[in-house]
Short mmCIF file of N, CA and C in Angstrom, two decimals:
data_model
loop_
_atom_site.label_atom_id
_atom_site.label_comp_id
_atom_site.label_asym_id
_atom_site.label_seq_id
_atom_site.Cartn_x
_atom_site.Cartn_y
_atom_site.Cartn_z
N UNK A 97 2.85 -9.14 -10.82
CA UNK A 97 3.96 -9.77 -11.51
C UNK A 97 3.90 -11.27 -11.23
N UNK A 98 3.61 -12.11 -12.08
CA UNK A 98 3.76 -13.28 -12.13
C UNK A 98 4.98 -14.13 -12.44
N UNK A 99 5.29 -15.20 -11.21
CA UNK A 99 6.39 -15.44 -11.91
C UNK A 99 6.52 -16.62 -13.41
N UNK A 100 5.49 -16.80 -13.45
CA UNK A 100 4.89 -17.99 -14.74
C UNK A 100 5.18 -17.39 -15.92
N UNK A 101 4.86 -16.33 -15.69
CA UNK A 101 5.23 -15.16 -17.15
C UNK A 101 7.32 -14.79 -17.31
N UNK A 102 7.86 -14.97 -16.11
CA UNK A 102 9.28 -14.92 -16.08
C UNK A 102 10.19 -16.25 -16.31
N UNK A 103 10.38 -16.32 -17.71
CA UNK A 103 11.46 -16.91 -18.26
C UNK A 103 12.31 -17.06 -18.89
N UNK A 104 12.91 -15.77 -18.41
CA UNK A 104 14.92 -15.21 -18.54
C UNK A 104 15.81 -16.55 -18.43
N UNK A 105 16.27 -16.94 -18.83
CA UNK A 105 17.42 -17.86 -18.35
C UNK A 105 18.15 -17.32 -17.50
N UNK A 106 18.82 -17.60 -16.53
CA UNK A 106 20.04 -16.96 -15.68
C UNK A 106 20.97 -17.91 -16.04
N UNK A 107 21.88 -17.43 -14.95
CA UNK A 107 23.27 -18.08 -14.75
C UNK A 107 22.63 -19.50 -15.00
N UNK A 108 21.61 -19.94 -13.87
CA UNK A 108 21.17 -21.91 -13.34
C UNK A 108 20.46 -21.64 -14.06
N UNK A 109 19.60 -21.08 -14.98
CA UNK A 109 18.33 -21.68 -16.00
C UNK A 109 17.47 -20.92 -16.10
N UNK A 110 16.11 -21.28 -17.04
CA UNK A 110 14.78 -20.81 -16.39
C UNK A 110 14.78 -20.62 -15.11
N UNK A 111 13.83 -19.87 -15.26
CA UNK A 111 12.56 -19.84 -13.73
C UNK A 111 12.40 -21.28 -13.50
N UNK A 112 12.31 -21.73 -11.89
CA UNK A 112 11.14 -22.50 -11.82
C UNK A 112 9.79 -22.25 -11.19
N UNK A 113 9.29 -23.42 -11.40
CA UNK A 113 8.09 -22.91 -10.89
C UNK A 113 7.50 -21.79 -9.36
N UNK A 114 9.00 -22.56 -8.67
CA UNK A 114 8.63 -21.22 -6.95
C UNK A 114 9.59 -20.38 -6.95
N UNK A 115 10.44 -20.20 -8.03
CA UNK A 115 11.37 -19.11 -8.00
C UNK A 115 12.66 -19.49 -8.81
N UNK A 116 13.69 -18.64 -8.51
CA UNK A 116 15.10 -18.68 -9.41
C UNK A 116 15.94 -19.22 -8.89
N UNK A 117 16.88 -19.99 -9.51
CA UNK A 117 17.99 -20.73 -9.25
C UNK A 117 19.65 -19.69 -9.92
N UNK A 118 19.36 -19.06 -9.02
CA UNK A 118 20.90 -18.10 -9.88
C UNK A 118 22.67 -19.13 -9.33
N UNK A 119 23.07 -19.03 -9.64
CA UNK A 119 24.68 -19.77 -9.63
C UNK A 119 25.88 -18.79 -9.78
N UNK A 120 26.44 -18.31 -8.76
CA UNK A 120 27.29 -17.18 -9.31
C UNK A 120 28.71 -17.73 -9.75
N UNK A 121 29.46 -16.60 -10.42
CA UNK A 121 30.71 -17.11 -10.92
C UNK A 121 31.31 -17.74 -10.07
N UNK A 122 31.68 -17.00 -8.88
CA UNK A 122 32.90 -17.43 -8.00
C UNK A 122 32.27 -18.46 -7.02
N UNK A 123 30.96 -19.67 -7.48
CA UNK A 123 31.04 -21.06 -7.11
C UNK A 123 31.40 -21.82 -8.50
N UNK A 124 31.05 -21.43 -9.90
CA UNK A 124 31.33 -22.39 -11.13
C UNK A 124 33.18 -22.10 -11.11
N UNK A 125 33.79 -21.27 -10.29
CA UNK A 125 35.29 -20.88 -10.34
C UNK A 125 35.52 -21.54 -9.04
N UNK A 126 35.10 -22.18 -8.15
CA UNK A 126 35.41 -23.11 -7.41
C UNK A 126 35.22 -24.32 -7.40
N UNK A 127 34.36 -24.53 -8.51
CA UNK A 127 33.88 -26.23 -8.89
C UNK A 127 35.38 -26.17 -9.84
N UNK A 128 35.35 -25.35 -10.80
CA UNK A 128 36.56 -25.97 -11.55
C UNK A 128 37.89 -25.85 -11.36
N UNK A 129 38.15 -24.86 -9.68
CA UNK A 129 39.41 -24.83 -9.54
C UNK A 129 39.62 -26.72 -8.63
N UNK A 130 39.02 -26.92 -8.17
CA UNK A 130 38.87 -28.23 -7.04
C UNK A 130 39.20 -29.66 -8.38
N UNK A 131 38.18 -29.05 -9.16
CA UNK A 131 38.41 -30.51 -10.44
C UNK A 131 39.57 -30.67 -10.50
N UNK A 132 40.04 -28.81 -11.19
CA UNK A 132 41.17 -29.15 -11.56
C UNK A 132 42.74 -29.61 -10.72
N UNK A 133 42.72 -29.56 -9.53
CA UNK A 133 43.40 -29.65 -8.17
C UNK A 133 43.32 -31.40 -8.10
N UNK A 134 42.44 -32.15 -8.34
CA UNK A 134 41.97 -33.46 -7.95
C UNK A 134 42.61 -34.31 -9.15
N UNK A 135 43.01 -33.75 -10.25
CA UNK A 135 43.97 -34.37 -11.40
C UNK A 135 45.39 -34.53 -10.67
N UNK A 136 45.52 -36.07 -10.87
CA UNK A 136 47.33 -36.19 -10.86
C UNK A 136 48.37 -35.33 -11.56
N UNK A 137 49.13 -34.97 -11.27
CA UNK A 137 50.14 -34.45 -12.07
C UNK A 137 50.48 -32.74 -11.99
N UNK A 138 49.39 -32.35 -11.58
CA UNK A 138 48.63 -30.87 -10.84
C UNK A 138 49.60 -30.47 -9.58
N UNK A 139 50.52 -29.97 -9.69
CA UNK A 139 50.75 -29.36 -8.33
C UNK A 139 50.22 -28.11 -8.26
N UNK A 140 50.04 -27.25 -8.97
CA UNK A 140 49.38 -26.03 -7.99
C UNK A 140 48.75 -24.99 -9.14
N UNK A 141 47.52 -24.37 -8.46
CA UNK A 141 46.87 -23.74 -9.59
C UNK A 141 47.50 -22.01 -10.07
N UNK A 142 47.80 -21.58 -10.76
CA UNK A 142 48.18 -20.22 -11.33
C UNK A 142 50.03 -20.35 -10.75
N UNK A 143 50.33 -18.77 -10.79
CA UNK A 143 52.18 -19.02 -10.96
C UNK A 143 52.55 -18.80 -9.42
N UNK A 144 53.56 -18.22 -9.72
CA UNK A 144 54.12 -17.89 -8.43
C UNK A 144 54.08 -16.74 -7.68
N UNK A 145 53.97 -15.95 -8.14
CA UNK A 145 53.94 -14.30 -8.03
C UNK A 145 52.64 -14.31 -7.60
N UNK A 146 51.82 -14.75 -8.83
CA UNK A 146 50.32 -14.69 -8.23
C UNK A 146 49.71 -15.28 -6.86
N UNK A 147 50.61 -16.25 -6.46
CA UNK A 147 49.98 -17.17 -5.03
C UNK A 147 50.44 -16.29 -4.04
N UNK A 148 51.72 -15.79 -4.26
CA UNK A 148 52.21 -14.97 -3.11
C UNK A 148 51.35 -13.62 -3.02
N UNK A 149 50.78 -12.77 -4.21
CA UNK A 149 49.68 -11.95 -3.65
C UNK A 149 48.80 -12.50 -3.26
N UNK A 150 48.40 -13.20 -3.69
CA UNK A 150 46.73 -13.84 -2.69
C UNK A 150 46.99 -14.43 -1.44
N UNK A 151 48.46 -14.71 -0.92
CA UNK A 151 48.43 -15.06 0.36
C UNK A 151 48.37 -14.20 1.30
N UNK A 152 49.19 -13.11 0.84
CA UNK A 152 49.27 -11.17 1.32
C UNK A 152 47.67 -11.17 1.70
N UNK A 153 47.16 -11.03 0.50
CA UNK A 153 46.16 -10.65 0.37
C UNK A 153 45.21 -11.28 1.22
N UNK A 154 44.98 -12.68 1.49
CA UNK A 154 44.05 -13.25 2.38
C UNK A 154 44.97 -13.38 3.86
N UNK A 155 46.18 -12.27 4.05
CA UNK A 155 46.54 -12.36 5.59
C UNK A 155 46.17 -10.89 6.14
N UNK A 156 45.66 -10.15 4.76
CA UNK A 156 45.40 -8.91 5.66
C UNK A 156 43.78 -8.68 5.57
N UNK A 157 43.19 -9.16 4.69
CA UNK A 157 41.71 -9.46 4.61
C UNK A 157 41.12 -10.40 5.14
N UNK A 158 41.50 -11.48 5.79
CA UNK A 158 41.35 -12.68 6.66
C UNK A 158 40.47 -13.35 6.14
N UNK A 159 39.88 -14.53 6.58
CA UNK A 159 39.24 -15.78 6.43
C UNK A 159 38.05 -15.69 5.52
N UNK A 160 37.62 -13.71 5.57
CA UNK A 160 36.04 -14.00 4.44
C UNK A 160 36.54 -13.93 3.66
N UNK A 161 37.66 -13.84 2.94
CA UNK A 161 37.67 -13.72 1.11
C UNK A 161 38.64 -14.73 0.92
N UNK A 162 38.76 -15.50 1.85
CA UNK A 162 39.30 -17.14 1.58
C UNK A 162 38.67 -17.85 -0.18
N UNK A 163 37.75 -17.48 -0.64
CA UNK A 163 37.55 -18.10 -2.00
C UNK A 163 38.61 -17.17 -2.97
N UNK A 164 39.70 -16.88 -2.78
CA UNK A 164 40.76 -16.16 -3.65
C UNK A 164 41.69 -16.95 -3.99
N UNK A 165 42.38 -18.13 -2.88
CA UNK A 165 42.69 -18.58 -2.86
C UNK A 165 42.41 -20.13 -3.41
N UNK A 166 41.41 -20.43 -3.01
CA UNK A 166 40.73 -21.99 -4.13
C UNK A 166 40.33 -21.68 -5.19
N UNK A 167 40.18 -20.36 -5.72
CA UNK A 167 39.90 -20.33 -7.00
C UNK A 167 41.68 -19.44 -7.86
N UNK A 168 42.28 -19.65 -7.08
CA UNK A 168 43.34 -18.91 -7.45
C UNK A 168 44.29 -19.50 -8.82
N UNK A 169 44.03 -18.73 -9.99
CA UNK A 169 44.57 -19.42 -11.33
C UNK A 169 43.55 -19.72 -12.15
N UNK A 170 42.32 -19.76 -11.57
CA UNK A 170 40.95 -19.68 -12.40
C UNK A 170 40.56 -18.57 -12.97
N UNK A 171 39.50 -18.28 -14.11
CA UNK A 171 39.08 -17.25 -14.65
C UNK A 171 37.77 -18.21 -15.34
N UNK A 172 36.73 -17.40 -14.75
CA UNK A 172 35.21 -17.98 -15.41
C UNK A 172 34.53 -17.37 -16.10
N UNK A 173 34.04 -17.55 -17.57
CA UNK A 173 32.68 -16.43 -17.78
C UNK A 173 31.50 -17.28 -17.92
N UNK A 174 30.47 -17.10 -17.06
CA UNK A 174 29.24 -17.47 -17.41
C UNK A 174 28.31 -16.57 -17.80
N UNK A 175 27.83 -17.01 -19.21
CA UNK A 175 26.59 -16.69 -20.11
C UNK A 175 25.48 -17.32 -20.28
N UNK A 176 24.36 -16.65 -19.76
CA UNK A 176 23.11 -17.80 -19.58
C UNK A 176 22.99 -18.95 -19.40
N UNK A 177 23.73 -19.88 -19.96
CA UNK A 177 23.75 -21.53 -19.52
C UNK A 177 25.04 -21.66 -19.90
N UNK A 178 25.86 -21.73 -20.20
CA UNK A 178 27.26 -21.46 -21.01
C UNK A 178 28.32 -21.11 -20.01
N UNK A 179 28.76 -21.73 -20.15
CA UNK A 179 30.79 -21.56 -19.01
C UNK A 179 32.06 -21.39 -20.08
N UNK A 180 32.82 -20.24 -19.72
CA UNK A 180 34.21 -20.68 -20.54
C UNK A 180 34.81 -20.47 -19.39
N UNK A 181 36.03 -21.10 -19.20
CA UNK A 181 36.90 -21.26 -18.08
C UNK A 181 38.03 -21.38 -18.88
N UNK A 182 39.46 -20.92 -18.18
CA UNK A 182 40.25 -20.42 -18.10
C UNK A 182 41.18 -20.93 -17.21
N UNK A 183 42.09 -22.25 -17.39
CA UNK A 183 43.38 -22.25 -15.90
C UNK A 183 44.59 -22.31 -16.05
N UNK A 184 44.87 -21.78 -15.11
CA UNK A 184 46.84 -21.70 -15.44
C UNK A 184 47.39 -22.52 -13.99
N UNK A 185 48.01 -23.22 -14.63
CA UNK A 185 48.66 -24.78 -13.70
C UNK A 185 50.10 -24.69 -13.38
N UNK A 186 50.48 -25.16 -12.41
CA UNK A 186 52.16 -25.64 -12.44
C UNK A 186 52.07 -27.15 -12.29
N UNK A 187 52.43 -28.12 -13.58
CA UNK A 187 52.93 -29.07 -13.52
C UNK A 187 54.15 -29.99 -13.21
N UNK A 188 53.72 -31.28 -12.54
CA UNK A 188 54.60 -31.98 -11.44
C UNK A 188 55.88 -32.10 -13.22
N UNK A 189 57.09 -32.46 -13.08
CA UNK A 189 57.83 -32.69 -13.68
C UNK A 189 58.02 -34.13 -13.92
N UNK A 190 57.83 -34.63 -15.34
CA UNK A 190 57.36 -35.77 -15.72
C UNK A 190 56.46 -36.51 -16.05
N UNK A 191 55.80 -35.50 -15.84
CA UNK A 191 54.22 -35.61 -16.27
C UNK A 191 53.97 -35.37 -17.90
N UNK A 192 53.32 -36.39 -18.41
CA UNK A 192 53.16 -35.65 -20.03
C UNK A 192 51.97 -34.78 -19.86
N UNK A 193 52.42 -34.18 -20.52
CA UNK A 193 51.84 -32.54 -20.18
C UNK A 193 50.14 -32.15 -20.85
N UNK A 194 50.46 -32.80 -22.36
CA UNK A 194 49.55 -32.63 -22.95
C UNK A 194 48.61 -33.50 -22.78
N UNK A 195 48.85 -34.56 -22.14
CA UNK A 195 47.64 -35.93 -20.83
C UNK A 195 46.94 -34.91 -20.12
N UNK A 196 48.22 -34.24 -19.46
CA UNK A 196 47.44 -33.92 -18.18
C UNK A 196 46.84 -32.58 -19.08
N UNK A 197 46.79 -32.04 -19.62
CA UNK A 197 45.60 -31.13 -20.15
C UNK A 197 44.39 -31.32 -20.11
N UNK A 198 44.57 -32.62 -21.68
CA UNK A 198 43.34 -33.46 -21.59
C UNK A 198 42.32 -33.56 -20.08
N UNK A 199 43.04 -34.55 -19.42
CA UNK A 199 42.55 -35.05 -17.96
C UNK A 199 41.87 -34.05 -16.58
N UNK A 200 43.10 -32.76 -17.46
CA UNK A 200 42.04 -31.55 -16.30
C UNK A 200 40.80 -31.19 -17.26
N UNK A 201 40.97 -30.60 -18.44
CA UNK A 201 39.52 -30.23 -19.33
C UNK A 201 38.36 -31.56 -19.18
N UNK A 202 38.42 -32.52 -18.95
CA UNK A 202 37.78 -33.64 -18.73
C UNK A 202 36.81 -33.69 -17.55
N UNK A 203 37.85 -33.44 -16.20
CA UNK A 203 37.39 -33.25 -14.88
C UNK A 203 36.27 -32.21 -14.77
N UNK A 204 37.13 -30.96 -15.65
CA UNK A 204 36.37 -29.68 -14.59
C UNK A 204 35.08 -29.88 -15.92
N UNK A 205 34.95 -30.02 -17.21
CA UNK A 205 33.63 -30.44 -17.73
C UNK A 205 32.34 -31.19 -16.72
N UNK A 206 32.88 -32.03 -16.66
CA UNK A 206 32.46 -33.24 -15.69
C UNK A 206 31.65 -32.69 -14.76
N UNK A 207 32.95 -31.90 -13.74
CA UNK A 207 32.46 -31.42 -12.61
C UNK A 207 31.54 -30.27 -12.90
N UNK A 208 31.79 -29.24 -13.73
CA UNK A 208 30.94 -28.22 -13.91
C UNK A 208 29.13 -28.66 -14.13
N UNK A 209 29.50 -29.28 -15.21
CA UNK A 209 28.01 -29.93 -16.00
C UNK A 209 27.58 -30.83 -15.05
N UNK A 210 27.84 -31.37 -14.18
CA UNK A 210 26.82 -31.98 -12.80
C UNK A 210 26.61 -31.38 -11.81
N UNK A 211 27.16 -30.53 -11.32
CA UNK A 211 26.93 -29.73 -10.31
C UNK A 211 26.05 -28.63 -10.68
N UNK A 212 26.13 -28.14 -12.06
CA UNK A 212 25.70 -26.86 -12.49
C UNK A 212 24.17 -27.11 -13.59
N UNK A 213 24.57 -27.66 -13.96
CA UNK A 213 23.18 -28.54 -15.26
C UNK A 213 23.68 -27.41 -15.99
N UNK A 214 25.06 -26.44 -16.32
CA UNK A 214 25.45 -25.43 -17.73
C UNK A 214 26.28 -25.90 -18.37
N UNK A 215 26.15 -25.91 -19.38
CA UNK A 215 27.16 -26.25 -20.64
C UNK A 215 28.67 -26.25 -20.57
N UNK A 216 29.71 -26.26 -20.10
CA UNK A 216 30.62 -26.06 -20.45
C UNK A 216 31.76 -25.91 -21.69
N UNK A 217 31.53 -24.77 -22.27
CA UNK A 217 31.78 -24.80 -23.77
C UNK A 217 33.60 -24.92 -24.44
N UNK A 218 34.15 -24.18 -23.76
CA UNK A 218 35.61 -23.77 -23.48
C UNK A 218 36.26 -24.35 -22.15
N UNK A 219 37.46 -24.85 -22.05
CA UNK A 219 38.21 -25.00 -20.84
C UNK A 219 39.71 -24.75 -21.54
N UNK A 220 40.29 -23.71 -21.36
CA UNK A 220 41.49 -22.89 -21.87
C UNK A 220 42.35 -23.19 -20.71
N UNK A 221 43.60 -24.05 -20.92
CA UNK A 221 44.72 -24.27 -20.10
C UNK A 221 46.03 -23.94 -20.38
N UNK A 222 46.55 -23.08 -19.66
CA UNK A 222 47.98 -22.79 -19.71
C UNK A 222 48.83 -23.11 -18.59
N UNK A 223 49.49 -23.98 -19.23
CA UNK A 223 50.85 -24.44 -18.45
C UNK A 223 52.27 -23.33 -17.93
N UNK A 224 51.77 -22.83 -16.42
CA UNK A 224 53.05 -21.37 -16.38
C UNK A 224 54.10 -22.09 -16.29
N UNK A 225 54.48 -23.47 -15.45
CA UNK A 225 55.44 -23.91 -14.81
C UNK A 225 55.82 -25.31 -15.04
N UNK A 226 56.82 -25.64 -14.45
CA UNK A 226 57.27 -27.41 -13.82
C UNK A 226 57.39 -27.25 -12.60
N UNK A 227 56.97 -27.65 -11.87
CA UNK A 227 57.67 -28.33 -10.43
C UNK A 227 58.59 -29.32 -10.40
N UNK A 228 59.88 -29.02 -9.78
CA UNK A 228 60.89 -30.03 -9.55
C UNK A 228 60.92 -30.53 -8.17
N UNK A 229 60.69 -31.60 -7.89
CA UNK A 229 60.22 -31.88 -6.46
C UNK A 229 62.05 -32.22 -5.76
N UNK A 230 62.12 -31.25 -5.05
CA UNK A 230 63.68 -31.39 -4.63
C UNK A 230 63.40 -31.27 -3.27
N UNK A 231 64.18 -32.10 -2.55
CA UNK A 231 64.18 -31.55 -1.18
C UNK A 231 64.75 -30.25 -0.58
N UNK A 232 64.65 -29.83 0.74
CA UNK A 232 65.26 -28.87 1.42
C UNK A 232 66.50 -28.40 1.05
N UNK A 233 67.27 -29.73 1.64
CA UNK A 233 68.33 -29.97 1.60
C UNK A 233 69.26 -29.29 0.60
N UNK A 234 68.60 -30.15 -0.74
CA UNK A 234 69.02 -30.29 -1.97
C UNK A 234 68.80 -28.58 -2.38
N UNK A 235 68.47 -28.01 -2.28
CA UNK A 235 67.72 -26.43 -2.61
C UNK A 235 68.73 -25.58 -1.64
N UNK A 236 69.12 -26.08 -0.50
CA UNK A 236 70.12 -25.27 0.11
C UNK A 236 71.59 -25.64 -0.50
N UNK A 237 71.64 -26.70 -0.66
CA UNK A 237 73.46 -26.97 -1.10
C UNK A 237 73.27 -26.18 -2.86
N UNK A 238 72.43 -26.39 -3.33
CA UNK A 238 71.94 -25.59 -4.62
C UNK A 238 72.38 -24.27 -4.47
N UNK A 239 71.76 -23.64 -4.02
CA UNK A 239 71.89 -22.00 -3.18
C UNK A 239 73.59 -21.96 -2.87
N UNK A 240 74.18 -22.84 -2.15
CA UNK A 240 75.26 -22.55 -1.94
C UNK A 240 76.59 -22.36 -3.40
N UNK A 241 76.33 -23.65 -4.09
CA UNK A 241 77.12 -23.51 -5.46
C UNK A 241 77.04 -22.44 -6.03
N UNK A 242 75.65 -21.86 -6.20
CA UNK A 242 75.71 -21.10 -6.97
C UNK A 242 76.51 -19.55 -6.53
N UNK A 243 76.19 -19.63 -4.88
CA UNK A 243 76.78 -18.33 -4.45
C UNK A 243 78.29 -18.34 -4.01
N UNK A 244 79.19 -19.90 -4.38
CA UNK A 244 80.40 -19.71 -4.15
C UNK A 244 81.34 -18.92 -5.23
N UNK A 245 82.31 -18.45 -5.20
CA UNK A 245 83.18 -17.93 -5.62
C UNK A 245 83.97 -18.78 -6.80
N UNK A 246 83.52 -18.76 -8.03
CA UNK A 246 84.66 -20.20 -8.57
C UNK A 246 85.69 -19.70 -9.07
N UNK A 247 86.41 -18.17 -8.49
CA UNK A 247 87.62 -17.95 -9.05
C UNK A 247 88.25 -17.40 -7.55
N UNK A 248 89.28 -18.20 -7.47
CA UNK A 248 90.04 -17.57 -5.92
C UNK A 248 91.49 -16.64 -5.99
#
């Protein structure tokens, strides 16, 4: 078996000449969860529900399946040279929204196609949330109004 005669594309490409360059999903789902993290306006990747299982989840599975979490809100498919990606964001409040779309599909292109030498064809973003940046404080006297009595 020669490998001169083997030239499948994979995930990273051709053959080369001393062997294969394979790239698996869950590093092209950590290049573009990090891009997308490194955009202003980005507070946090996927919803809420979802972070709180993956925190469960990486306190009872511990430190090796820590990539659940940096890729958490990502979804990748790679096809021979080809990426579609997939992210769901909670945006800071005040942020124009449809900028910061732009500015993440921009990044994780960027980042994918240099790190990876694959195409990035698709970058699909859904906005679950706003973040309202409130303090403590403000979130407890909140809590309280709402649980007072307004008929005595």
């Amino acid at each position: 078996m020669s490998e001169k005669s083997e030239h499948n594309p994979g995930p990273a490409g051709p053959a080369a000449p001393r062997g294969i360059t394979r790239i698996e999903d869950v590093v092209v789902g950590k290049i573009a969860a990090l891009a997308a993290r490194e955009v202003s306006g980005v507070h946090s990747l996927g919803g809420g529900t979802g972070r709180m299982v993956g925190a469960l989840r990486e306190s009872f599975a511990g430190p090796a399946t820590g990539h659940h979490s940096v890729q958490h809100g990502v979804h990748v498919e790679v096809g021979g040279r080809q990426v579609v990606v997939d992210v769901s964001i909670v945006a800071e409040y005040g942020v124009a929204i449809h900028e910061l779309a732009g500015a993440i599909r921009r990044n994780i292109i960027s980042a994918i196609e240099k790190m990876t030498g694959m195409e990035v064809t698709e970058v699909n973003i859904t906005v679950l949330d706003v973040h309202l940046d409130t303090g403590q404080e403000e979130e407890q006297d909140a809590l309280h109004i709402e649980h007072t009595p307004r008929l005595h």
